[in-house]
XYZ file of C-alpha atoms in Angstrom:
569
model
C 1.341 -25.746 -34.997
C 4.958 -24.722 -35.042
C 7.429 -27.161 -36.474
C 9.773 -27.097 -33.523
C 8.996 -26.098 -30.008
C 8.892 -27.193 -26.467
C 5.462 -28.690 -26.056
C 4.569 -28.466 -22.419
C 1.657 -30.605 -21.261
C -0.806 -28.357 -19.535
C 0.234 -25.253 -17.757
C 2.127 -27.379 -15.242
C 5.505 -26.478 -16.698
C 5.182 -22.798 -17.509
C 7.735 -20.741 -15.527
C 7.302 -18.274 -14.232
C 3.611 -18.720 -13.846
C 1.922 -15.805 -15.540
C -1.631 -14.575 -15.348
C -4.126 -14.884 -18.145
C -7.312 -13.040 -18.936
C -10.401 -13.830 -16.868
C -10.368 -16.692 -14.387
C -7.900 -19.334 -15.460
C -9.072 -22.919 -15.912
C -8.061 -25.754 -13.671
C -4.997 -27.886 -14.221
C -5.963 -29.855 -17.257
C -4.494 -30.559 -20.633
C -7.246 -28.324 -21.959
C -4.845 -25.464 -21.275
C -1.752 -27.002 -22.738
C 0.529 -24.531 -24.488
C 3.492 -24.247 -26.795
C 6.473 -22.249 -25.628
C 9.509 -21.027 -27.548
C 11.536 -18.415 -25.700
C 14.987 -16.942 -25.829
C 16.974 -18.664 -23.131
C 16.955 -21.747 -20.977
C 16.330 -20.843 -17.346
C 15.142 -24.014 -15.603
C 13.580 -24.056 -12.175
C 14.379 -26.870 -9.789
C 11.814 -28.828 -7.821
C 9.082 -26.970 -5.880
C 10.679 -23.541 -6.360
C 7.592 -22.326 -8.193
C 6.281 -19.038 -6.956
C 2.612 -18.180 -6.846
C 2.475 -15.206 -9.188
C -0.492 -13.004 -9.863
C 1.398 -10.537 -12.031
C 0.866 -10.166 -15.732
C 3.996 -10.305 -17.801
C 5.446 -6.906 -18.662
C 6.105 -6.817 -22.376
C 7.970 -3.988 -24.136
C 5.506 -1.930 -26.127
C 5.912 -1.876 -29.878
C 6.096 1.139 -32.142
C 2.569 0.562 -33.449
C -0.297 0.029 -31.085
C -1.920 -2.275 -33.613
C 0.937 -4.763 -33.072
C 0.801 -4.787 -29.291
C -0.624 -7.666 -27.203
C -1.279 -6.284 -23.741
C -1.512 -9.039 -21.129
C -2.898 -6.819 -18.390
C -5.553 -9.035 -16.805
C -4.825 -10.380 -13.324
C -5.775 -13.852 -12.270
C -7.462 -14.956 -9.057
C -5.103 -15.897 -6.272
C -6.758 -19.305 -6.316
C -4.947 -20.102 -9.584
C -2.049 -21.912 -7.945
C 0.805 -23.759 -9.597
C -0.599 -26.679 -11.513
C 2.001 -29.274 -10.588
C 2.674 -30.725 -7.186
C 6.353 -30.152 -7.770
C 6.780 -27.721 -10.682
C 10.024 -29.036 -12.070
C 12.373 -27.369 -14.510
C 9.994 -25.360 -16.573
C 12.442 -24.995 -19.436
C 12.710 -21.903 -21.551
C 14.945 -22.640 -24.478
C 15.952 -21.422 -27.919
C 15.802 -24.498 -30.126
C 16.491 -24.596 -33.810
C 13.015 -23.821 -35.209
C 13.719 -25.768 -38.399
C 14.079 -29.050 -36.498
C 11.056 -31.085 -35.322
C 12.552 -32.828 -32.288
C 13.644 -31.675 -28.842
C 14.992 -33.573 -25.836
C 16.259 -32.396 -22.469
C 17.922 -34.492 -19.765
C 19.445 -33.515 -16.437
C 20.546 -34.962 -13.109
C 21.254 -33.358 -9.774
C 21.368 -33.555 -6.001
C 19.692 -34.662 -3.854
C 18.371 -37.320 -6.254
C 16.976 -34.909 -8.860
C 16.128 -36.067 -12.376
C 14.683 -34.121 -15.291
C 13.609 -35.392 -18.698
C 11.481 -33.716 -21.356
C 11.036 -34.838 -24.944
C 8.965 -33.637 -27.852
C 8.650 -34.512 -31.523
C 6.486 -32.675 -34.012
C 5.807 -34.589 -37.228
C 4.276 -32.939 -40.299
C 2.506 -35.697 -42.192
C 1.232 -33.381 -44.939
C 0.170 -29.787 -45.425
C -3.105 -30.670 -43.696
C -1.996 -33.145 -41.005
C 0.346 -32.749 -38.042
C 1.126 -34.936 -35.024
C 2.899 -33.968 -31.832
C 4.329 -36.480 -29.339
C 5.477 -35.394 -25.906
C 6.820 -37.088 -22.779
C 8.056 -35.915 -19.421
C 9.629 -37.593 -16.409
C 11.052 -35.819 -13.420
C 11.366 -36.108 -9.698
C 13.495 -36.059 -6.607
C 14.471 -38.276 -3.703
C 16.196 -37.083 -0.560
C 15.743 -36.073 3.064
C 13.406 -33.177 3.832
C 13.438 -31.139 7.034
C 10.371 -29.232 8.187
C 10.336 -25.894 10.014
C 10.351 -27.642 13.395
C 13.451 -29.662 12.562
C 11.763 -33.015 11.972
C 13.423 -34.982 9.151
C 11.561 -37.007 6.549
C 14.120 -39.538 5.333
C 14.265 -40.447 1.626
C 11.242 -38.342 0.760
C 10.464 -38.844 -2.916
C 8.345 -37.394 -5.638
C 8.202 -38.649 -9.240
C 5.855 -37.640 -12.042
C 5.379 -38.976 -15.551
C 3.426 -37.255 -18.313
C 2.833 -38.332 -21.893
C 0.655 -37.058 -24.704
C -0.179 -37.302 -28.361
C -1.958 -34.535 -30.319
C -3.195 -34.474 -33.878
C -4.418 -31.568 -36.012
C -6.102 -31.730 -39.428
C -6.565 -28.481 -41.347
C -9.588 -28.093 -43.600
C -10.160 -25.147 -45.935
C -11.749 -22.945 -43.259
C -11.461 -24.943 -40.031
C -9.231 -27.199 -37.965
C -9.853 -30.449 -36.146
C -7.864 -31.194 -32.962
C -7.604 -34.614 -31.300
C -5.520 -35.503 -28.274
C -4.876 -38.016 -25.512
C -2.807 -37.424 -22.376
C -1.826 -39.387 -19.297
C -0.185 -38.377 -16.027
C 0.979 -40.303 -12.962
C 2.441 -38.903 -9.743
C 3.956 -41.088 -6.999
C 5.308 -39.579 -3.818
C 5.779 -40.000 -0.061
C 6.897 -36.549 1.062
C 5.065 -36.873 4.385
C 5.756 -40.258 5.940
C 3.840 -42.100 8.674
C 0.797 -40.024 7.754
C -2.529 -40.936 6.174
C -1.808 -41.245 2.501
C 1.921 -40.971 3.112
C 2.498 -43.096 0.014
C 0.279 -41.286 -2.414
C -0.541 -42.041 -6.017
C -2.417 -39.604 -8.290
C -3.388 -40.675 -11.808
C -4.984 -38.438 -14.438
C -5.849 -38.659 -18.107
C -7.967 -37.036 -20.763
C -9.255 -37.381 -24.316
C -9.629 -34.152 -26.247
C -11.778 -33.224 -29.255
C -11.735 -29.710 -30.654
C -13.026 -27.900 -33.727
C -12.099 -24.283 -34.520
C -12.019 -21.736 -37.302
C -8.753 -21.599 -39.232
C -8.812 -17.894 -40.079
C -9.528 -14.917 -37.812
C -10.793 -12.994 -40.824
C -13.833 -15.205 -41.262
C -17.368 -13.870 -40.814
C -17.742 -16.174 -37.785
C -14.812 -17.086 -35.554
C -15.329 -20.077 -33.293
C -13.542 -22.577 -31.088
C -15.388 -25.452 -29.433
C -14.026 -28.471 -27.618
C -15.099 -31.401 -25.497
C -12.861 -33.223 -23.053
C -13.341 -36.546 -21.253
C -11.285 -36.281 -18.086
C -10.334 -39.027 -15.629
C -8.623 -38.773 -12.248
C -7.954 -41.262 -9.461
C -6.624 -40.611 -5.951
C -4.839 -43.476 -4.217
C -5.516 -42.591 -0.580
C -7.781 -40.320 1.456
C -9.111 -40.329 5.017
C -11.578 -43.227 5.358
C -11.600 -43.674 1.574
C -9.615 -45.692 -0.940
C -9.270 -45.228 -4.702
C -11.532 -42.210 -4.937
C -12.158 -41.537 -8.634
C -13.504 -38.662 -10.704
C -14.824 -38.676 -14.272
C -15.575 -35.402 -15.961
C -16.956 -34.207 -19.269
C -15.979 -30.589 -19.910
C -17.393 -28.857 -22.991
C -16.503 -25.259 -23.709
C -15.989 -22.752 -26.513
C -16.916 -19.409 -27.989
C -18.422 -17.840 -31.101
C -17.354 -14.367 -32.230
C -18.935 -12.317 -35.030
C -16.956 -9.296 -36.309
C -19.030 -6.203 -37.102
C -18.211 -2.900 -38.792
C -15.928 -0.229 -37.320
C -13.717 -2.608 -35.327
C -16.653 -3.993 -33.337
C -17.643 -7.559 -32.602
C -20.102 -9.537 -30.515
C -19.614 -12.979 -29.079
C -20.677 -15.561 -26.564
C -18.585 -18.015 -24.584
C -19.838 -21.061 -22.730
C -18.623 -23.878 -20.515
C -20.418 -26.891 -19.121
C -18.639 -28.947 -16.436
C -19.962 -32.352 -15.426
C -18.078 -34.357 -12.806
C -19.092 -37.728 -11.324
C -17.451 -39.666 -8.476
C -16.780 -43.213 -7.393
C -14.805 -44.989 -4.712
C -14.919 -46.889 -1.433
C -16.310 -45.020 1.592
C -15.958 -46.501 5.071
C -18.879 -44.516 6.459
C -21.242 -45.264 3.566
C -21.418 -41.695 2.271
C -20.532 -40.754 -1.305
C -19.566 -37.646 -3.183
C -22.346 -36.056 -5.177
C -22.006 -34.973 -8.796
C -20.669 -31.468 -9.466
C -22.141 -29.620 -12.465
C -21.767 -26.015 -13.607
C -23.042 -24.153 -16.655
C -21.508 -20.755 -17.513
C -22.634 -18.360 -20.269
C -20.519 -15.341 -21.192
C -22.065 -12.911 -23.735
C -19.883 -9.913 -24.619
C -19.352 -6.948 -26.932
C -15.915 -5.689 -28.078
C -14.899 -2.300 -29.491
C -11.263 -1.739 -30.524
C -10.474 1.486 -32.394
C -8.587 4.799 -32.121
C -6.518 3.740 -29.135
C -9.546 2.590 -27.127
C -10.562 -0.965 -26.376
C -13.771 -1.912 -24.570
C -14.967 -5.365 -23.612
C -18.491 -5.389 -22.129
C -19.813 -8.693 -20.934
C -20.954 -10.810 -17.996
C -20.694 -14.334 -16.653
C -24.051 -15.945 -15.829
C -23.947 -19.431 -14.353
C -25.789 -22.096 -12.438
C -24.274 -24.742 -10.169
C -26.275 -27.933 -9.672
C -25.470 -31.249 -7.995
C -23.517 -30.819 -4.765
C -24.435 -27.141 -4.891
C -27.548 -25.430 -6.209
C -26.625 -21.784 -6.738
C -27.185 -19.099 -9.348
C -24.010 -17.078 -10.032
C -23.180 -13.814 -11.771
C -19.903 -11.945 -12.262
C -18.716 -9.046 -14.404
C -16.618 -9.331 -17.535
C -15.656 -5.700 -18.227
C -12.523 -4.135 -19.643
C -11.484 -0.640 -20.696
C -8.033 0.184 -22.093
C -6.534 3.312 -23.593
C -3.209 3.664 -25.415
C -1.188 6.872 -25.209
C 1.615 7.624 -27.699
C 2.355 3.945 -28.249
C 4.231 3.951 -24.951
C 1.601 3.688 -22.210
C -1.541 1.704 -21.612
C -4.094 2.628 -18.961
C -6.478 -0.179 -18.068
C -9.438 -0.949 -15.835
C -10.777 -4.482 -15.504
C -13.696 -6.028 -13.600
C -13.744 -9.791 -14.043
C -14.845 -12.947 -12.274
C -16.078 -16.440 -12.874
C -16.199 -20.054 -11.690
C -13.308 -22.139 -10.348
C -14.443 -25.743 -10.426
C -13.193 -27.653 -7.364
C -12.354 -30.862 -9.179
C -9.529 -33.169 -8.114
C -7.048 -31.421 -10.395
C -7.648 -28.165 -8.541
C -7.293 -29.940 -5.174
C -3.883 -31.213 -6.320
C -2.920 -27.654 -7.247
C -3.901 -26.354 -3.845
C -2.003 -29.058 -1.950
C -0.865 -32.545 -3.063
C -1.333 -33.965 0.440
C -4.679 -32.334 1.082
C -7.061 -34.984 2.344
C -10.642 -35.256 1.100
C -13.496 -36.611 3.176
C -17.007 -37.782 2.252
C -18.586 -35.381 4.751
C -16.597 -32.407 3.428
C -16.830 -32.636 -0.349
C -15.144 -29.684 -2.083
C -17.549 -27.168 -3.602
C -16.801 -24.712 -6.402
C -15.153 -21.375 -5.663
C -16.669 -18.388 -7.406
C -14.738 -15.201 -8.010
C -17.523 -12.691 -7.473
C -15.380 -9.786 -8.606
C -11.764 -8.921 -9.323
C -11.620 -5.174 -9.964
C -8.284 -3.603 -10.724
C -6.791 -0.473 -12.269
C -3.298 -0.049 -13.651
C -0.877 1.475 -16.063
C 1.904 -0.174 -17.979
C 4.323 1.135 -20.504
C 7.852 1.759 -21.704
C 9.075 5.176 -20.446
C 12.413 4.665 -22.207
C 14.256 2.152 -24.347
C 14.642 -1.154 -22.544
C 12.469 -0.173 -19.575
C 9.037 -1.692 -18.924
C 6.738 -0.959 -15.963
C 3.406 -2.181 -14.710
C 1.703 -0.674 -11.638
C -1.711 -1.794 -10.451
C -4.115 -2.046 -7.512
C -7.369 -3.871 -6.997
C -9.954 -5.666 -4.920
C -11.005 -9.313 -5.125
C -13.831 -11.212 -3.457
C -14.162 -15.010 -3.522
C -17.202 -17.037 -2.548
C -16.402 -20.451 -1.059
C -12.671 -19.845 -1.417
C -10.665 -23.041 -0.900
C -7.348 -23.882 0.702
C -5.552 -26.428 2.860
C -3.977 -25.966 6.271
C -1.893 -28.378 8.309
C -3.094 -29.125 11.833
C -3.442 -31.812 14.477
C -6.969 -33.188 14.721
C -9.107 -32.477 17.785
C -6.267 -30.495 19.357
C -8.388 -29.466 22.329
C -8.729 -33.137 23.347
C -5.090 -34.195 22.808
C -2.288 -34.187 25.297
C 0.457 -31.731 24.432
C 2.853 -34.632 23.810
C 0.646 -35.687 20.888
C 1.353 -32.365 19.175
C 5.086 -32.011 19.738
C 8.136 -33.951 18.549
C 9.655 -36.511 20.857
C 12.425 -39.071 20.684
C 10.077 -41.352 18.822
C 8.934 -38.623 16.422
C 5.589 -36.927 15.931
C 2.227 -38.536 16.659
C 1.231 -38.486 13.004
C -2.012 -40.325 13.708
C -3.392 -36.979 14.876
C -1.991 -34.941 11.984
C -3.967 -33.779 8.972
C -3.773 -31.389 6.050
C -7.401 -30.379 5.819
C -9.486 -28.586 3.240
C -11.148 -25.398 4.431
C -13.695 -23.308 2.513
C -15.162 -19.896 3.375
C -15.802 -16.497 1.812
C -12.733 -14.240 1.620
C -11.742 -10.937 0.095
C -8.503 -9.016 -0.324
C -7.146 -5.628 -1.291
C -3.950 -5.816 -3.333
C -1.420 -3.639 -5.043
C 1.729 -4.356 -6.911
C 4.240 -3.466 -9.542
C 6.634 -5.058 -12.008
C 9.716 -3.456 -13.515
C 11.951 -4.818 -16.284
C 15.073 -3.221 -17.661
C 17.354 -4.552 -20.375
C 20.593 -2.823 -21.300
C 21.535 -3.662 -24.870
C 21.039 -7.377 -24.293
C 24.025 -7.468 -21.917
C 22.372 -7.025 -18.527
C 18.677 -7.430 -17.642
C 16.981 -6.597 -14.353
C 13.556 -7.704 -13.118
C 11.524 -6.964 -9.999
C 7.912 -7.776 -9.228
C 5.944 -7.705 -5.997
C 2.330 -7.947 -4.783
C 1.055 -6.916 -1.339
C -2.300 -8.197 -0.145
C -4.550 -7.502 2.847
C -6.963 -10.369 3.542
C -10.449 -10.085 5.012
C -12.792 -12.809 6.263
C -15.462 -13.542 8.855
C -13.581 -13.366 12.172
C -16.278 -15.479 13.853
C -15.688 -18.344 11.416
C -12.744 -20.491 12.572
C -12.674 -22.270 9.210
C -12.115 -18.935 7.461
C -9.205 -18.193 9.802
C -7.626 -21.521 8.977
C -8.231 -20.937 5.261
C -6.441 -17.583 5.102
C -3.590 -18.662 7.407
C -1.505 -19.862 4.429
C -2.511 -17.073 2.045
C 0.325 -14.855 0.757
C 0.675 -11.344 2.139
C 3.796 -10.228 0.315
C 5.205 -12.148 -2.648
C 7.646 -11.321 -5.380
C 10.771 -12.110 -7.331
C 13.899 -10.115 -8.145
C 16.708 -11.202 -10.452
C 19.505 -9.944 -12.641
C 20.651 -11.703 -15.815
C 24.078 -11.040 -17.308
C 25.302 -12.195 -20.707
C 29.089 -12.009 -20.620
C 29.208 -13.660 -24.052
C 26.821 -14.751 -26.762
C 24.822 -17.803 -25.747
C 25.761 -17.600 -22.044
C 23.082 -16.068 -19.789
C 23.710 -16.195 -16.017
C 20.894 -15.319 -13.611
C 21.013 -14.597 -9.906
C 17.643 -14.143 -8.213
C 15.697 -14.083 -4.988
C 12.100 -15.218 -4.539
C 10.104 -14.353 -1.433
C 6.654 -15.101 -0.021
C 5.285 -14.130 3.402
C 2.040 -15.624 4.686
C -0.745 -14.320 6.903
C -0.647 -17.016 9.620
C -2.689 -16.925 12.794
C -2.162 -15.457 16.277
C -0.521 -18.704 17.412
C 1.116 -19.937 14.243
C 2.719 -18.177 11.317
C 4.453 -20.179 8.569
C 8.059 -19.278 7.901
C 8.535 -16.962 4.926
C 9.865 -18.406 1.685
C 13.287 -17.009 0.927
C 14.835 -18.692 -2.082
C 18.160 -17.450 -3.456
C 18.861 -19.160 -6.774
C 21.538 -19.147 -9.479
C 21.116 -20.587 -12.957
C 23.030 -20.517 -16.221
C 22.956 -22.034 -19.672
C 25.351 -22.141 -22.597
C 24.609 -22.796 -26.252
C 27.482 -25.060 -27.299
C 26.337 -24.952 -30.870
C 23.146 -24.449 -32.813
C 21.385 -27.663 -31.674
C 23.064 -28.331 -28.309
C 22.844 -26.419 -25.023
C 23.865 -27.174 -21.450
C 22.175 -25.800 -18.341
C 22.574 -25.787 -14.555
C 20.703 -24.355 -11.570
C 21.348 -24.113 -7.836
C 18.276 -23.514 -5.720
C 17.701 -22.523 -2.094
C 21.335 -21.569 -1.740
C 20.915 -20.618 1.928
C 19.357 -24.039 2.652
C 16.283 -22.460 4.248
C 13.349 -24.454 5.689
C 9.987 -23.319 4.320
C 6.886 -24.572 2.570
C 5.344 -23.886 -0.802
C 2.364 -26.061 0.207
C 0.988 -26.165 3.745
C 2.529 -29.037 5.697
C 4.887 -30.119 2.911
C 8.557 -29.122 3.451
C 10.380 -27.774 0.405
C 13.773 -29.015 -0.727
C 16.819 -27.572 0.929
C 19.948 -26.706 -1.054
C 19.626 -28.524 -4.374
C 21.151 -28.649 -7.841
C 20.348 -29.877 -11.320
C 22.256 -29.737 -14.565
C 22.050 -31.306 -17.996
C 21.774 -30.858 -21.748
C 19.103 -30.021 -24.305
C 19.305 -31.068 -27.900
C 17.291 -30.295 -31.046
C 17.126 -32.771 -33.879
């Protein structure tokens, strides 16, 4: 562990969201990460974009030193937090163990993040982390209806311990999260409470030069939902065990096997007497790796079996081929896939107000294939590019869509605003699942001029396909992104003072009768390093005060602001 860093619980705070190899795991503290970056560029509430682009990194002079993050993630890997608040990127003093950040803003925004890393001895380290953030203020939806004093608050806390043996490391951890919110009022579950926690045990090799490299872990995961349609206090208990073993061979070759076993069990009160069934999935991932003379091959497969609520045998590719040219370009071809467990954490990622029902239990999504080709490189000093195209197919894809129930039987007045407001008793944000596929293409460009001015542009265009005879599939894809991207320029007029102006955009597929308004977020943020341990930051978001949604049926904040300080100690 590093002695000073921002320890971010889970992937819920990473901004911008970046893709990782293979299919990313669900929102759990199993994927928690440590981040130390160059500047502080916070993001205000719910301004998170759904990004499927890998990060474009400048290539190094030696191909042996380059980490190429070229793999694309499934679209289903959505932001992990209901309201992804202020994912800080900072430059703390790496010699100091403590970090704290605090900010306030309008309307009713609050941001707190604290971390302390304590080195007990050369073998023992402890990390403590805590987070509290939220917002309270009026929200206006695309039809002009106002939710007064809509609030969202989340609290996260964790403790992690590592003991280093001669050739291995032991990891222990415990984490707790609570979210309270009422963004949609006068609606089933309008005052919602989501509680999660986990206990983590991990054991891994301490040196990558060992004859056997391994990393295994087991995680006891708990989750409780406060309200659902015809259900109260629905709970989920999971035991997730996963890991890999890798054996290096001669001539830059290696063989390995990865595995993951998910076991989820459910409890709660059901008004109709039905109950959720257990959800279990076993995945095995054998593979072979060759990395030499500019070539890198990864040949493997995912073989899995779903039992419990589903009984299905699954297979997906795990193939990769990359070739380096002159230390400046990388050509790559990937064919990946794998399981996306539809546990409650994933449901929260898809939509915080999505309602679950006993007769429509979520089933796992399986990425049957995600095949993509691309090239990335640095044509000149300071310039990085990444261009790619691909095809993705998803079995039992999942998503939420907002609608009024039994619309064919309701009077029109039940589906339109009136002087007394909407008839929310007929309103629902429902889960839909169906098979989908999409063709996509995109690019990312980064340019930095001598550390004074930096430009960034990324965009992805998708064409969605589904069974036109399946009305559930049409509802599912209605909120899928068609065009999404981000463009910004960062200027550094003086040392320690970056100023960024950017524009984020997302258009959605919609239906013949209803198409969600496009996201158009113009934002401005800046930070200033007052001295070595102290920095100040500020961000204005949604400058044009546009009305749009990041999650179906949940209005985003209008014009908003946050500012504060960060301090290392």
